[in-house]
PDB file of C-alpha atoms in Angstrom:
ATOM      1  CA  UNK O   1     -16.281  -9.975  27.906  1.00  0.00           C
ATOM      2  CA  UNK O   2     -17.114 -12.881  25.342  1.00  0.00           C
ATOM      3  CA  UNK O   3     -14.447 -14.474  23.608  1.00  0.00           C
ATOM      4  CA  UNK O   4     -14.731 -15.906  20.442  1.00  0.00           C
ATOM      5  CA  UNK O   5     -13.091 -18.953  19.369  1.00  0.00           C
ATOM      6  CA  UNK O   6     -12.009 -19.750  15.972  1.00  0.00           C
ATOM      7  CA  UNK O   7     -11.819 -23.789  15.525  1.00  0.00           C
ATOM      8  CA  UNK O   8     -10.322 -24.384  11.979  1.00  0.00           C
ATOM      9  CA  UNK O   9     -10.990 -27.128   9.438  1.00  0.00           C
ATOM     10  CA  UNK O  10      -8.893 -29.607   8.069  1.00  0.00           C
ATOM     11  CA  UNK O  11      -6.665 -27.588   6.428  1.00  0.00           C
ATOM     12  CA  UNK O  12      -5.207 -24.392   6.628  1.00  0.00           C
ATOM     13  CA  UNK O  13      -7.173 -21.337   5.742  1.00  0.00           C
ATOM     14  CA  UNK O  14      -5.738 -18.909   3.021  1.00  0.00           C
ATOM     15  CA  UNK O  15      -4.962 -15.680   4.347  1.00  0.00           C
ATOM     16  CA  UNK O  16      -7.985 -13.845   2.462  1.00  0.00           C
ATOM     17  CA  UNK O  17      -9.974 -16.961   4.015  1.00  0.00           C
ATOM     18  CA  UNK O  18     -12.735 -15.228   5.849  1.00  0.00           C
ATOM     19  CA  UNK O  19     -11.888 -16.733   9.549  1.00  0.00           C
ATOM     20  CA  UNK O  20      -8.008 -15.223   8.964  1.00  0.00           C
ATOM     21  CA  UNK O  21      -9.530 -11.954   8.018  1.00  0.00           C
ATOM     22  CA  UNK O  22     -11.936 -12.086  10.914  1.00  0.00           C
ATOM     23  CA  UNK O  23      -8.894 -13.033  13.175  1.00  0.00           C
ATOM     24  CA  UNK O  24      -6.793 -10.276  12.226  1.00  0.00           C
ATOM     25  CA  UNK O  25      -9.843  -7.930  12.389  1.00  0.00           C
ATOM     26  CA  UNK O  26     -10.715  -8.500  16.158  1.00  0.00           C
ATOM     27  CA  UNK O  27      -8.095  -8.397  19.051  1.00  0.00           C
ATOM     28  CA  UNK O  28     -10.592 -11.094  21.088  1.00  0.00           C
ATOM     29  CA  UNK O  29     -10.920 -13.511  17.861  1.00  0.00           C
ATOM     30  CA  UNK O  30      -8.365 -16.386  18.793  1.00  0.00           C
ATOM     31  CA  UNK O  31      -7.561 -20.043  17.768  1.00  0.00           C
ATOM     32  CA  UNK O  32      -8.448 -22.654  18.986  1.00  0.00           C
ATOM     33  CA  UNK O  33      -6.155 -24.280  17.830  1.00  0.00           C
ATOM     34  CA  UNK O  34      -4.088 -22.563  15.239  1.00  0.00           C
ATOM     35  CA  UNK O  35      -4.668 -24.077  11.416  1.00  0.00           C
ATOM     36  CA  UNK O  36      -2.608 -26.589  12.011  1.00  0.00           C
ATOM     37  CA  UNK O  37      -3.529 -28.353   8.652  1.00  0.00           C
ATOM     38  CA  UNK O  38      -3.676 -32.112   7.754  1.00  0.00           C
ATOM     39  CA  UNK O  39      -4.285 -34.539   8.635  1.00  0.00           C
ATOM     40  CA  UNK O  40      -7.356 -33.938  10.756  1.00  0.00           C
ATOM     41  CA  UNK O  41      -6.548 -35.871  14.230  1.00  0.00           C
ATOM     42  CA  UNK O  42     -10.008 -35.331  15.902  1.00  0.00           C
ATOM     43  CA  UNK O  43      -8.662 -36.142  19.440  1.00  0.00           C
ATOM     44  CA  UNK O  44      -5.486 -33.742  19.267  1.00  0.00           C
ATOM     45  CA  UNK O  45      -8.154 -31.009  17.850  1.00  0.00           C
ATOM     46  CA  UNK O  46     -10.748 -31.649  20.903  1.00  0.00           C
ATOM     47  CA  UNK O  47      -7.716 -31.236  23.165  1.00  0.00           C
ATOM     48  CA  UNK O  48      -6.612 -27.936  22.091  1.00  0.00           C
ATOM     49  CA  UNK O  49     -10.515 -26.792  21.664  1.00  0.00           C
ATOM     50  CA  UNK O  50     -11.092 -27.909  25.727  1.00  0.00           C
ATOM     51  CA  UNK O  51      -7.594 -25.709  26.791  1.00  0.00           C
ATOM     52  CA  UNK O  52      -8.416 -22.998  24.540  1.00  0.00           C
ATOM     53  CA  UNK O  53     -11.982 -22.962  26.269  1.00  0.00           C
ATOM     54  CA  UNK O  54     -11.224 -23.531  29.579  1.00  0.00           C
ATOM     55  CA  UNK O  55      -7.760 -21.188  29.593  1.00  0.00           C
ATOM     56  CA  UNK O  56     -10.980 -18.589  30.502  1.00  0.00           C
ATOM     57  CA  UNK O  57     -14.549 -18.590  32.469  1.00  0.00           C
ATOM     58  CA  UNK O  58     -15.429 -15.442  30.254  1.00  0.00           C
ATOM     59  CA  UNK O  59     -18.264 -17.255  28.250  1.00  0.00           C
ATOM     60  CA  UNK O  60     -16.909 -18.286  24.316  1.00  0.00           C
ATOM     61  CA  UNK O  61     -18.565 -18.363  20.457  1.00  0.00           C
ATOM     62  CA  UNK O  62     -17.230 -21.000  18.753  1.00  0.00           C
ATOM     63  CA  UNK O  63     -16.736 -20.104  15.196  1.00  0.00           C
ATOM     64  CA  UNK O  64     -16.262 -23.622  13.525  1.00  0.00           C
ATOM     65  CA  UNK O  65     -15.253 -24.000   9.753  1.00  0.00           C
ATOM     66  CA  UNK O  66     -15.579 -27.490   8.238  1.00  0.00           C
ATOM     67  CA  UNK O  67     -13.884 -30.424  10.355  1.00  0.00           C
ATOM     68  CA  UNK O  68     -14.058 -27.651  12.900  1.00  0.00           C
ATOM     69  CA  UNK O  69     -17.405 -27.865  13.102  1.00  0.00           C
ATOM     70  CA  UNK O  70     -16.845 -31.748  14.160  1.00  0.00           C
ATOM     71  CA  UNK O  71     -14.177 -31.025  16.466  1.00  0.00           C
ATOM     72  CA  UNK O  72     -16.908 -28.919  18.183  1.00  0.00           C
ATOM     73  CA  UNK O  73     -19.646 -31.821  17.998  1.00  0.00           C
ATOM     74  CA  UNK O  74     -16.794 -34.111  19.602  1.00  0.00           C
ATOM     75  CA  UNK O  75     -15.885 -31.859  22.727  1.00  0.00           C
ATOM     76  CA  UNK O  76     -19.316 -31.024  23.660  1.00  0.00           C
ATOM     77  CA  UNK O  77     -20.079 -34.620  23.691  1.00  0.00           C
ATOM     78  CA  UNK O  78     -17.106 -34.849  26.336  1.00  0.00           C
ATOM     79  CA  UNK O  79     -16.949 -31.602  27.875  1.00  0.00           C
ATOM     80  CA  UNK O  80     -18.036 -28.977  29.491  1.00  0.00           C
ATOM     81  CA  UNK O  81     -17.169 -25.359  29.865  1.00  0.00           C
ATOM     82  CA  UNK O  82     -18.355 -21.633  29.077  1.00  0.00           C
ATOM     83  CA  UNK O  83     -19.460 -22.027  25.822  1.00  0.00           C
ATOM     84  CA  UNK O  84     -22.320 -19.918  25.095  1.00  0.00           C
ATOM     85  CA  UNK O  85     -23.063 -20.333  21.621  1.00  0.00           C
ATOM     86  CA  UNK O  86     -21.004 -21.774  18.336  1.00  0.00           C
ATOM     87  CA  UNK O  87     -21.770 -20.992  14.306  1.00  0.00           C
ATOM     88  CA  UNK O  88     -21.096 -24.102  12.805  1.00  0.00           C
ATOM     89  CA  UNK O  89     -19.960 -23.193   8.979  1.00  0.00           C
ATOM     90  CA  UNK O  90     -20.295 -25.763   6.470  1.00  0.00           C
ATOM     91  CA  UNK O  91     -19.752 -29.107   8.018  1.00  0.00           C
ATOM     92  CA  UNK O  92     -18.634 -32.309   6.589  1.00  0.00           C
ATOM     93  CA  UNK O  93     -20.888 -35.322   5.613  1.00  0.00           C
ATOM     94  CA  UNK O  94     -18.281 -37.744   7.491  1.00  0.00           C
ATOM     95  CA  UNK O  95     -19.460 -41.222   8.973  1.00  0.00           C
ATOM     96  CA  UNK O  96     -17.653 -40.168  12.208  1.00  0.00           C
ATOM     97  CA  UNK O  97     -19.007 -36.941  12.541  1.00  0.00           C
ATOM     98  CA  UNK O  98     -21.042 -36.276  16.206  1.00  0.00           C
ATOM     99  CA  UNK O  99     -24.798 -36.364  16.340  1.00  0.00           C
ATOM    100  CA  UNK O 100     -25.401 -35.471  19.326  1.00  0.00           C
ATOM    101  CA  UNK O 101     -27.961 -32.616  20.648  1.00  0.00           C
ATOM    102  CA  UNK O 102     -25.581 -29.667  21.334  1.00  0.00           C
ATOM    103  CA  UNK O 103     -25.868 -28.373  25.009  1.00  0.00           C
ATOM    104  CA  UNK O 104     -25.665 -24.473  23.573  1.00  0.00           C
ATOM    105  CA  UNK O 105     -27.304 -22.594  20.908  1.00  0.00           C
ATOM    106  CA  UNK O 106     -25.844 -22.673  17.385  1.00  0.00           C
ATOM    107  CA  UNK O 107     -26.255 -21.520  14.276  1.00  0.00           C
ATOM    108  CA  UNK O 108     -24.943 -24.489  11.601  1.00  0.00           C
ATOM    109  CA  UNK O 109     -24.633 -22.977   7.989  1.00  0.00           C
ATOM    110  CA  UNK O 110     -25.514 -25.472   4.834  1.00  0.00           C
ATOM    111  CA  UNK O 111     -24.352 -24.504   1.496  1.00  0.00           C
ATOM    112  CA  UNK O 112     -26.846 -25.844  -1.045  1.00  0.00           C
ATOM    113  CA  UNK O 113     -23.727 -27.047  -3.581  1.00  0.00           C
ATOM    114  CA  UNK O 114     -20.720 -28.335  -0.922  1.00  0.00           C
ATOM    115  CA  UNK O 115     -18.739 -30.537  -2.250  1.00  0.00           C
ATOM    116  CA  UNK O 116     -17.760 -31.787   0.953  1.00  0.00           C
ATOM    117  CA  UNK O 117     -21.670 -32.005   2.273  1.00  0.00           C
ATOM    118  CA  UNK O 118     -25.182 -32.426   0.187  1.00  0.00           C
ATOM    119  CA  UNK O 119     -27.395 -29.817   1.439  1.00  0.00           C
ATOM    120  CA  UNK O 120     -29.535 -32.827   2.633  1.00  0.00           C
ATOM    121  CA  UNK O 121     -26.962 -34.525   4.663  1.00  0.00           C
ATOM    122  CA  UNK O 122     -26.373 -30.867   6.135  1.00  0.00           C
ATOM    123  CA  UNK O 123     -29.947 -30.342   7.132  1.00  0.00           C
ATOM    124  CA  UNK O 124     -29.601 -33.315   8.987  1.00  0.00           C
ATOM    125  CA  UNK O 125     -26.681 -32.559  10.723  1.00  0.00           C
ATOM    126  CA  UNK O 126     -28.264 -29.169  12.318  1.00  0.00           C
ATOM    127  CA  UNK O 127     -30.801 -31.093  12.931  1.00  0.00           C
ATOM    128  CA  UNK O 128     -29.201 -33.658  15.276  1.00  0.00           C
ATOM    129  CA  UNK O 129     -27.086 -30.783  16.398  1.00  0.00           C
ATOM    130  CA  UNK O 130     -30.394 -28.699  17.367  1.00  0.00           C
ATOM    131  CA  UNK O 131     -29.160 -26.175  15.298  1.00  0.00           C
ATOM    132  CA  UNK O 132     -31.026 -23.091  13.363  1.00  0.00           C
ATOM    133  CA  UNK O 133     -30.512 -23.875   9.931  1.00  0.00           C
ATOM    134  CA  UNK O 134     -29.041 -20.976   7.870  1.00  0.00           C
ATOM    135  CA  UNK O 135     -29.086 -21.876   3.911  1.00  0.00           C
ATOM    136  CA  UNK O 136     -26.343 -20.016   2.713  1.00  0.00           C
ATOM    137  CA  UNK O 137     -27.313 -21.106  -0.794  1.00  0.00           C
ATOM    138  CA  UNK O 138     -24.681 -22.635  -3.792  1.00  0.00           C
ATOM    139  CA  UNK O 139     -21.719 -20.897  -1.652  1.00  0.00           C
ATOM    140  CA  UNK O 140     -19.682 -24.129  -2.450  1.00  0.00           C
ATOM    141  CA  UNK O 141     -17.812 -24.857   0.411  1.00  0.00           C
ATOM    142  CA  UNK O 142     -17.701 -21.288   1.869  1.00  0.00           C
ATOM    143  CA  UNK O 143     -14.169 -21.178   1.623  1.00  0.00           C
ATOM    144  CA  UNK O 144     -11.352 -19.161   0.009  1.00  0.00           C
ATOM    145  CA  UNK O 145     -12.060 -21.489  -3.467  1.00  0.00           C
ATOM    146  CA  UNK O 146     -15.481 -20.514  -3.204  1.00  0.00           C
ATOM    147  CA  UNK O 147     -14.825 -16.699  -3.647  1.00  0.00           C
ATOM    148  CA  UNK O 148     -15.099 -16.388   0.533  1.00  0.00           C
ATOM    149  CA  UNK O 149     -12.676 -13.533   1.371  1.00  0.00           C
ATOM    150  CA  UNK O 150     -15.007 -11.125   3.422  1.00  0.00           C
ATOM    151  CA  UNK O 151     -18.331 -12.535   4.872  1.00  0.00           C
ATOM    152  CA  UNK O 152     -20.564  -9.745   6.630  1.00  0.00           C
ATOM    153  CA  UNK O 153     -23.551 -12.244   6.504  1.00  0.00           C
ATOM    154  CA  UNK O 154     -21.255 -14.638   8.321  1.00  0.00           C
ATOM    155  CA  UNK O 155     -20.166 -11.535  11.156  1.00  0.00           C
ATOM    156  CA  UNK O 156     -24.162 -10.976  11.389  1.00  0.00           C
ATOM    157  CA  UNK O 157     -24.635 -14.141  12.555  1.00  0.00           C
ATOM    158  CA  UNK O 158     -21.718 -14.306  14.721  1.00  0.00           C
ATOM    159  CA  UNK O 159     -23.319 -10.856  16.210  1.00  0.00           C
ATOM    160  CA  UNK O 160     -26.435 -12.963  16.960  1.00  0.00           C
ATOM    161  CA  UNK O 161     -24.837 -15.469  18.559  1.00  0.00           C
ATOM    162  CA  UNK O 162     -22.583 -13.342  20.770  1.00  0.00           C
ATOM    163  CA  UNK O 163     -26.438 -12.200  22.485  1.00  0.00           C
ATOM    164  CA  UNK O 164     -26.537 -15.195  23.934  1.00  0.00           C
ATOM    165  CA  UNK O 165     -23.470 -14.936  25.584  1.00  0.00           C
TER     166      UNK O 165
END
């Protein structure tokens, strides 16, 4: 059975926040780790990402959110495991963030007016990631502030993604 890992920003995710709907809508959605919030220490996040992944050899999505999406960049630059795929949801432009080819398939969504991330800076980053790109268009920062409560586009993808597993 695939399991499907939710890695949280930097913050913590209003409870109409897509990723807290999706993880009270599916039993096998889990954290990894829970929203802990601020501030974002990358090496305490890649530690509870590895556990989380390698509690299981059932093959995992990572669902990554923001910082998330770096805290997946970071592990798979240091780790292995059964990862089979990861959707990588509007990352950061940060100096530190990985750039290295991602040893899975993913799916890294670019919002064309983040505040946190120029759409160019975001094409970039799927592009070192060797990521598909999916242009979400001016969705802001595809967050609770940005209207994102529900996302089916978001669970499409994620349905995608979960073929690979």
């Amino acid at each position: 059975m695939t399991r499907f890992l939710l890695v949280p920003g930097r913050g913590i995710p209003f409870p109409n926040h897509w990723s807290r709907q999706w993880a009270r809508a599916h039993r096998n959605y889990v954290w990894a780790p829970e929203p802990p919030g601020p501030p974002y220490i990358a090496e305490d996040r890649v530690d509870a990402l590895h556990t989380a992944i390698s509690a299981s050899d059932e093959p995992a999505v990572l669902i990554a959110h923001s910082a998330g999406c770096m805290t997946t960049g970071f592990w798979a630059a240091e780790h292995t495991g059964p990862v089979a795929a990861a959707l990588l949801v509007t990352p950061p432009a940060h100096d530190r963030a990985p750039r290295s080819r991602l040893p899975f398939p993913a799916i890294a969504v670019i919002s064309r007016n983040d505040p946190h991330c120029p759409y160019d800076d975001g094409v970039q980053l799927a592009r070192d990631w060797g990521a598909e790109l999916y242009d979400a268009g001016p969705v802001g920062h595809l967050d609770s502030k940005s209207g994102f409560g529900p996302w089916p586009e978001g669970e499409k993808l994620v349905a995608r993604l979960a073929g690979h597993a």
